[in-house]
XYZ file of N, CA and C in Angstrom:
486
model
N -24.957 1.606 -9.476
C -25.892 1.627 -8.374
C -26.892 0.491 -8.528
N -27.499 0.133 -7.180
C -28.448 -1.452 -7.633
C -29.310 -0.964 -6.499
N -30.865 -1.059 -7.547
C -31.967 -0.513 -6.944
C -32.460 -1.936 -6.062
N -33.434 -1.374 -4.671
C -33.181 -2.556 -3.612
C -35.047 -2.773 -4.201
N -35.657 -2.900 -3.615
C -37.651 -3.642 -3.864
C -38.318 -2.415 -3.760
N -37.528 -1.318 -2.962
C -38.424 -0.050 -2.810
C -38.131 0.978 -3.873
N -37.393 0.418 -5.258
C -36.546 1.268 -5.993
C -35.806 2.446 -5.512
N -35.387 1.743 -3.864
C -34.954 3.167 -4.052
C -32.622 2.387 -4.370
N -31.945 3.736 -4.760
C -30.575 3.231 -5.248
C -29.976 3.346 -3.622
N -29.274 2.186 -4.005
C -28.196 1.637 -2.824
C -26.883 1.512 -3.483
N -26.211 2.536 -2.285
C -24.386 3.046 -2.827
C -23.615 1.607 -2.671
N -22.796 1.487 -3.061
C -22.019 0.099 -3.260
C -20.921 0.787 -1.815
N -20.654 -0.274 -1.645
C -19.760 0.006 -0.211
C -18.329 0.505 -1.136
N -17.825 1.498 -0.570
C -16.553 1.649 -0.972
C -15.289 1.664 -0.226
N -14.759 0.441 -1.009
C -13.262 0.274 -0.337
C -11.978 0.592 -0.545
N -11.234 0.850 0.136
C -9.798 1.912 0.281
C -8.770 0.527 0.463
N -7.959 -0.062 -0.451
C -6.828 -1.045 -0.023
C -5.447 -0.418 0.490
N -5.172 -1.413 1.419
C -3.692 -0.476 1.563
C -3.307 -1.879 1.779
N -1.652 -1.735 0.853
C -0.834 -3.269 1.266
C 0.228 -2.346 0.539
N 1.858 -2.990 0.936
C 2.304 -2.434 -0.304
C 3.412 -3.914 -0.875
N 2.263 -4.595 -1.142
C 3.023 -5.497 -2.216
C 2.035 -5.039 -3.397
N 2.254 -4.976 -4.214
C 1.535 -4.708 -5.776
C 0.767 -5.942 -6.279
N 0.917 -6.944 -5.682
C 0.306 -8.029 -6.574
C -0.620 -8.516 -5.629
N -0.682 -8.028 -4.241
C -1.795 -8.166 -3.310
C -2.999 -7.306 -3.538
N -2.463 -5.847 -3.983
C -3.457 -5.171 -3.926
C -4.274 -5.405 -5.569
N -3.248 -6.229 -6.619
C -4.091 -6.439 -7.588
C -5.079 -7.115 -6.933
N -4.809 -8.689 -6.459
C -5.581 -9.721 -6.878
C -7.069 -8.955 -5.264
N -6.922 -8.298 -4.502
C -7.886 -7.522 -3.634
C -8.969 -6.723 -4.698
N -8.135 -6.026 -5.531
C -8.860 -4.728 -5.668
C -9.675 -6.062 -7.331
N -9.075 -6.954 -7.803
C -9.886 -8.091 -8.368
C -10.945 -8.846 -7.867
N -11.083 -8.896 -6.694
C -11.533 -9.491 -5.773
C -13.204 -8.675 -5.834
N -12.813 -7.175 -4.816
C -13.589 -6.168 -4.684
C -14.245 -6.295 -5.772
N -13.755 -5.715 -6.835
C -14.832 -5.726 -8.240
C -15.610 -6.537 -8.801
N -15.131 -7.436 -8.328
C -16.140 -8.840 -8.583
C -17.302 -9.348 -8.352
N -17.327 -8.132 -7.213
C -18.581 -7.948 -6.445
C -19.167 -6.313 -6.885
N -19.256 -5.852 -8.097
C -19.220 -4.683 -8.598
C -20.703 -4.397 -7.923
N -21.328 -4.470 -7.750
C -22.655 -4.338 -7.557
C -22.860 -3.445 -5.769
N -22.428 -5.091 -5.158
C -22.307 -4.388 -3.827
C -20.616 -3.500 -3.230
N -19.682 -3.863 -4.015
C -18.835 -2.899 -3.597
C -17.815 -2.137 -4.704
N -16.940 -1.903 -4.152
C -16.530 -0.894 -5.368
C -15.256 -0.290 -4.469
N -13.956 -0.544 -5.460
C -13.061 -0.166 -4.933
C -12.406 1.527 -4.946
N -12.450 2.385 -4.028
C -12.273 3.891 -4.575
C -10.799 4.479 -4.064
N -10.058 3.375 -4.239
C -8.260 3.704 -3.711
C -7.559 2.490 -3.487
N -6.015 2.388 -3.552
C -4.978 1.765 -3.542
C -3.914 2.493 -3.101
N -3.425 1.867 -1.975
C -1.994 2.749 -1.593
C -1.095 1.676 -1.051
N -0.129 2.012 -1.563
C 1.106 0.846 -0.943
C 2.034 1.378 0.366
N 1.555 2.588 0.814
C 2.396 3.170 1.785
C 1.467 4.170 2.509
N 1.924 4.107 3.541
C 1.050 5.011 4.996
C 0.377 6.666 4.982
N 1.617 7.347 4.472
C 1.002 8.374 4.077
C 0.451 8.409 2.782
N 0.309 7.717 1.607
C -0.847 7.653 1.080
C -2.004 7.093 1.366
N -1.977 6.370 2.094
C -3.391 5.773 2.646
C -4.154 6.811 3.412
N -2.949 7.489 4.364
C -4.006 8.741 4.941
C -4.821 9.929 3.593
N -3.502 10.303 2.580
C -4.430 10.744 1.659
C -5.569 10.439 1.292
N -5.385 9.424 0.750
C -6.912 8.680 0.039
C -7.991 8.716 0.728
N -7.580 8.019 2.407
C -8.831 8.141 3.021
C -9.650 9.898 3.450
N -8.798 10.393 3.463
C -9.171 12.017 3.599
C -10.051 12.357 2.232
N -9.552 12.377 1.078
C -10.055 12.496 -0.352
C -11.247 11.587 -0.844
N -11.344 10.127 -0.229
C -12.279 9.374 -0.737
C -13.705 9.071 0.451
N -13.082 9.146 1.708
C -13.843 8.776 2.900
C -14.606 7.280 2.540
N -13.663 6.027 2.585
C -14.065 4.833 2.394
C -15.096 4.304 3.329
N -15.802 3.457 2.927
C -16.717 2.726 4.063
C -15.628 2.100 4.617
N -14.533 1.183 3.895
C -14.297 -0.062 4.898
C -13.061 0.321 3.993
N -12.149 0.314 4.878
C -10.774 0.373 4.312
C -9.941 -0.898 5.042
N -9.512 -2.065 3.910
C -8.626 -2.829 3.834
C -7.017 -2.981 4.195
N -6.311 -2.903 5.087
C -5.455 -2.341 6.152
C -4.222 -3.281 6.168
N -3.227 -3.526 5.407
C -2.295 -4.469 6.034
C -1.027 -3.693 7.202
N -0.526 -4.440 7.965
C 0.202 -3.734 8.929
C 1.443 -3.431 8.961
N 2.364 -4.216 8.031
C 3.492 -4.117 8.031
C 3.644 -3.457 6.382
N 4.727 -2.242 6.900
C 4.992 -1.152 5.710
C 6.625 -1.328 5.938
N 7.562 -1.334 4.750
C 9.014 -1.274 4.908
C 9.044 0.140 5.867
N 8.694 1.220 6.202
C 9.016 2.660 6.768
C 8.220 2.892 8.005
N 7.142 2.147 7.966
C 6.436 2.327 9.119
C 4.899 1.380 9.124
N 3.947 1.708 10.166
C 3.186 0.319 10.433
C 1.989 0.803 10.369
N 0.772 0.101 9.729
C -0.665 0.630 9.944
C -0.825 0.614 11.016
N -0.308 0.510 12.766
C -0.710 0.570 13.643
C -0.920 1.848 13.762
N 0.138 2.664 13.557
C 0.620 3.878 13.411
C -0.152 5.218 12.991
N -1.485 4.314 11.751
C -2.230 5.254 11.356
C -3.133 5.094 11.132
N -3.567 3.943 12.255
C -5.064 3.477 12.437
C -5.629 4.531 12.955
N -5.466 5.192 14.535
C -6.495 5.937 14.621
C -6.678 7.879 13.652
N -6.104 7.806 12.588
C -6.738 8.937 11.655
C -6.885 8.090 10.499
N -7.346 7.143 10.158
C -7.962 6.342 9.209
C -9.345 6.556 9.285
N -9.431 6.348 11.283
C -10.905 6.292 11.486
C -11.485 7.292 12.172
N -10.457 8.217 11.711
C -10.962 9.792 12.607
C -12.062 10.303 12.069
N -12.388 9.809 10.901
C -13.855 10.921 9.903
C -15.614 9.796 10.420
N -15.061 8.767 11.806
C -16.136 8.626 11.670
C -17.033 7.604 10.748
N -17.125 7.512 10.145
C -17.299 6.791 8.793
C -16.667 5.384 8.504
N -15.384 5.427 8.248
C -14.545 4.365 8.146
C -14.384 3.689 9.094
N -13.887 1.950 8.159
C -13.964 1.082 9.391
C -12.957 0.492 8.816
N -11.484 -0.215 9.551
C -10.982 -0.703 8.896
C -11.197 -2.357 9.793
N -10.510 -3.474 8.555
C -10.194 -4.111 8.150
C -8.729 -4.539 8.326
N -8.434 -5.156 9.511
C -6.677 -5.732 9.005
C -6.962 -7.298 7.947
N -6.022 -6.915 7.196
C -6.264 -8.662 6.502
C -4.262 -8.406 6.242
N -4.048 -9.319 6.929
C -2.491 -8.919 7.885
C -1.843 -10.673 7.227
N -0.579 -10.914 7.651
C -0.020 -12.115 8.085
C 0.823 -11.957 9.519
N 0.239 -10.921 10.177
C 0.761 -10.857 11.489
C -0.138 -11.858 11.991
N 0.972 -12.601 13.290
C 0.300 -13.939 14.145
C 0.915 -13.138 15.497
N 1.613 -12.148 16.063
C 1.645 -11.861 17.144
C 0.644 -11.008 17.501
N 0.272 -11.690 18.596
C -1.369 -11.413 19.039
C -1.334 -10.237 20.075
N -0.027 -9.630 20.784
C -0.045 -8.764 21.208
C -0.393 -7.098 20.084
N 0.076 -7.452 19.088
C 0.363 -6.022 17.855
C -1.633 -6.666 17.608
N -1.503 -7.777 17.499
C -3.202 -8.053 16.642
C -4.115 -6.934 17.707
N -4.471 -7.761 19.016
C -5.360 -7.074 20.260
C -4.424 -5.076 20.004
N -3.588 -4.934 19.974
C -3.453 -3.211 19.498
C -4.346 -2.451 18.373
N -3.933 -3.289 17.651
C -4.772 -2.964 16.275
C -6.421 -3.084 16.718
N -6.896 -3.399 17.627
C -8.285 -3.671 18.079
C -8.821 -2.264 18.749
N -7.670 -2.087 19.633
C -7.725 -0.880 20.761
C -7.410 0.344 20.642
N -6.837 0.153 19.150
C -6.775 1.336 18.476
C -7.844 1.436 17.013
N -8.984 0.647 16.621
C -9.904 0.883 16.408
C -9.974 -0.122 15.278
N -9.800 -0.978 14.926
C -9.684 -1.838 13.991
C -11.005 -2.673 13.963
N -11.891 -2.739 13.442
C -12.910 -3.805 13.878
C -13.019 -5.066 12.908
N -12.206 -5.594 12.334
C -11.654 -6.918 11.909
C -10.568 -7.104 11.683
N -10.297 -8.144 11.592
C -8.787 -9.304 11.698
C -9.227 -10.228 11.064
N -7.943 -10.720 9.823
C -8.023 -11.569 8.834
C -6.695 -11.774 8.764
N -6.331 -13.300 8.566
C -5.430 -13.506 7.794
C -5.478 -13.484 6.611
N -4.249 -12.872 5.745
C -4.112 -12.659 4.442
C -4.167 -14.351 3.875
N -4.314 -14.970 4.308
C -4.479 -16.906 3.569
C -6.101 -17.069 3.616
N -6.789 -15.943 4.559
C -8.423 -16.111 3.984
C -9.005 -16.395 2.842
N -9.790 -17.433 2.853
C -10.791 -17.569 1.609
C -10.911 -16.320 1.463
N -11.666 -15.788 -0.568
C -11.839 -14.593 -0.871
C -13.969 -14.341 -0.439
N -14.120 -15.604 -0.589
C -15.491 -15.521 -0.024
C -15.809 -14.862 1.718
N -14.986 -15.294 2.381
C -14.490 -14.592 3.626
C -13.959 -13.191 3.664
N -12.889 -12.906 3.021
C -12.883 -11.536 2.923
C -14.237 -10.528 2.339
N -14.692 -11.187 1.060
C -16.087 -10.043 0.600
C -16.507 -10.311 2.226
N -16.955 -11.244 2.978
C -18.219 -11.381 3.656
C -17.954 -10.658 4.828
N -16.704 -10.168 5.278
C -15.874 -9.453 6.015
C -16.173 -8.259 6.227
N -15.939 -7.694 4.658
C -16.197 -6.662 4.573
C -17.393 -6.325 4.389
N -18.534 -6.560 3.878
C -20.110 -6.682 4.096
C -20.312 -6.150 5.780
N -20.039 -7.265 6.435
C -20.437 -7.188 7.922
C -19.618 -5.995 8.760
N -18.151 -5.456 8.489
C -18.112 -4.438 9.001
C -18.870 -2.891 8.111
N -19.461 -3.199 7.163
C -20.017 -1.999 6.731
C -21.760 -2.049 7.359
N -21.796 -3.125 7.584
C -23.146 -3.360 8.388
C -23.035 -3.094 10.006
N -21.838 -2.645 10.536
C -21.656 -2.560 11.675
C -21.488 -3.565 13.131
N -21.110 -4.637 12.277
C -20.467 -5.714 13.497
C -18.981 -5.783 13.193
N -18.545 -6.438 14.217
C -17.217 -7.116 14.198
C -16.720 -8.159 13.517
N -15.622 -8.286 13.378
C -14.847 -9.460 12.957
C -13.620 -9.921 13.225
N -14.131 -10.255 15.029
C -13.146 -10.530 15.120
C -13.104 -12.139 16.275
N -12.089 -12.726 16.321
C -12.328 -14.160 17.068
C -12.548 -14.208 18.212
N -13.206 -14.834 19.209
C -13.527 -14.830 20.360
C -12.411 -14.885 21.799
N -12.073 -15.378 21.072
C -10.173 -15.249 22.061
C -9.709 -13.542 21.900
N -9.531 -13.251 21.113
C -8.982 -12.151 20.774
C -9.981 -10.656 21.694
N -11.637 -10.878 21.211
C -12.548 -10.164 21.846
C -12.466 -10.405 23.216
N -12.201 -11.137 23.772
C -12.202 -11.992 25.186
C -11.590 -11.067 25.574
N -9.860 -11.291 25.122
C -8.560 -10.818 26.274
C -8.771 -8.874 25.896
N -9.349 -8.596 24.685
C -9.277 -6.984 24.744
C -10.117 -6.290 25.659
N -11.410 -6.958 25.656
C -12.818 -7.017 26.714
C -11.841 -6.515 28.213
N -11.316 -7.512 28.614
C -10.862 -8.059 29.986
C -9.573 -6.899 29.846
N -8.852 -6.506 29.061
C -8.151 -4.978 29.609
C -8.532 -3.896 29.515
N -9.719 -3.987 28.797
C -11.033 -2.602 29.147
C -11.611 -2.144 30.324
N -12.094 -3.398 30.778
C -12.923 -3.388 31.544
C -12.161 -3.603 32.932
N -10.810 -4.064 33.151
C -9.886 -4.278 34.509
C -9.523 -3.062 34.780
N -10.107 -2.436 35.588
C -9.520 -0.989 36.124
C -8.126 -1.415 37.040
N -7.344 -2.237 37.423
C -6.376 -2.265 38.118
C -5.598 -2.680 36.571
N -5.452 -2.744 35.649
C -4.393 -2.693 34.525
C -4.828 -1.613 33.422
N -4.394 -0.091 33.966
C -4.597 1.003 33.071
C -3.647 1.302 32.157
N -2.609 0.550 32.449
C -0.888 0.368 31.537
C -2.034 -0.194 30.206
N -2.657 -1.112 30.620
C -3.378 -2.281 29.017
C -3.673 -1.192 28.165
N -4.296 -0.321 28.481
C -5.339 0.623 27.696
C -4.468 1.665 26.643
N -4.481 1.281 25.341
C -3.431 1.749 24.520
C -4.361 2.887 23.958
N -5.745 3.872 24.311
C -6.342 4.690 23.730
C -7.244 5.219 24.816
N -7.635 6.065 24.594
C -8.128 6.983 25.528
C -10.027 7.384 24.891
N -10.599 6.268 25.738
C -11.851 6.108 25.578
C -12.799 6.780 25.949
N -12.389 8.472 26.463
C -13.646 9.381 26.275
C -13.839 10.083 25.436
């Protein structure tokens, strides 16, 4: 814990990785710790239904999200990732099709990263969605904006926003 000027203790953000290559989630969850102070890694899962475990058991601030699973897809289990409220995920993906990217948005994702990101970019990533902004590119915010908000394209709307 790291006391802030008012002594009072400030929780380290805790992050949930999900990838399932093994040597991604090393050099991540290396990454995370590096920054021991402000974050702190509290899970690793290489596959979908463990990621839902963990996040149920750990309730991460910011859970780290890749999309493609040999059996099935974090698209799949984005929205009970972020069903408790709390959690925010993070794609840090090598997906470039921007139709699955803008999904992952509309189904609750509030950043997008390529996995070739600087690691200074990823910590700073994750900082800012635990602070409650976005991260995501202006093209991308643009075209999701514009099928929100177009009431004559209700086909766009991949979630049900009441």
């Amino acid at each position: 814990m790291q006391a802030n000027c008012c002594s009072e203790l400030v929780r380290p953000i805790s992050v949930l990785l999900v990838d399932d290559h093994p040597t991604m989630l090393w050099g991540l969850t290396m990454l995370v710790e590096s920054s021991k102070t402000k974050m702190q890694v509290v899970g690793a899962a290489t596959n979908c239904e463990e990621a839902l475990d963990l996040a149920r058991k750990t309730t991460p601030d910011i859970i780290v999200l890749d999309l493609h699973f040999p059996l099935s897809s974090g698209l799949d289990i984005l929205p009970a990732l972020i069903s408790n409220s709390i959690s925010k995920v993070l794609l840090l993906t090598g997906e470039q099709d921007q139709k699955q990217l803008d999904l992952a948005i509309l189904r609750g994702a509030r950043g997008i990263l390529c996995k070739d990101a600087p690691a200074a970019i990823v910590l700073k990533a994750i900082e800012r969605l635990h602070e409650g902004e976005l991260w995501l590119d202006y093209q991308s915010l643009a075209r999701v904006w514009s099928n929100l908000a177009n009431p004559a394209n209700p086909a766009n709307r991949e979630v049900d926003l009441a």
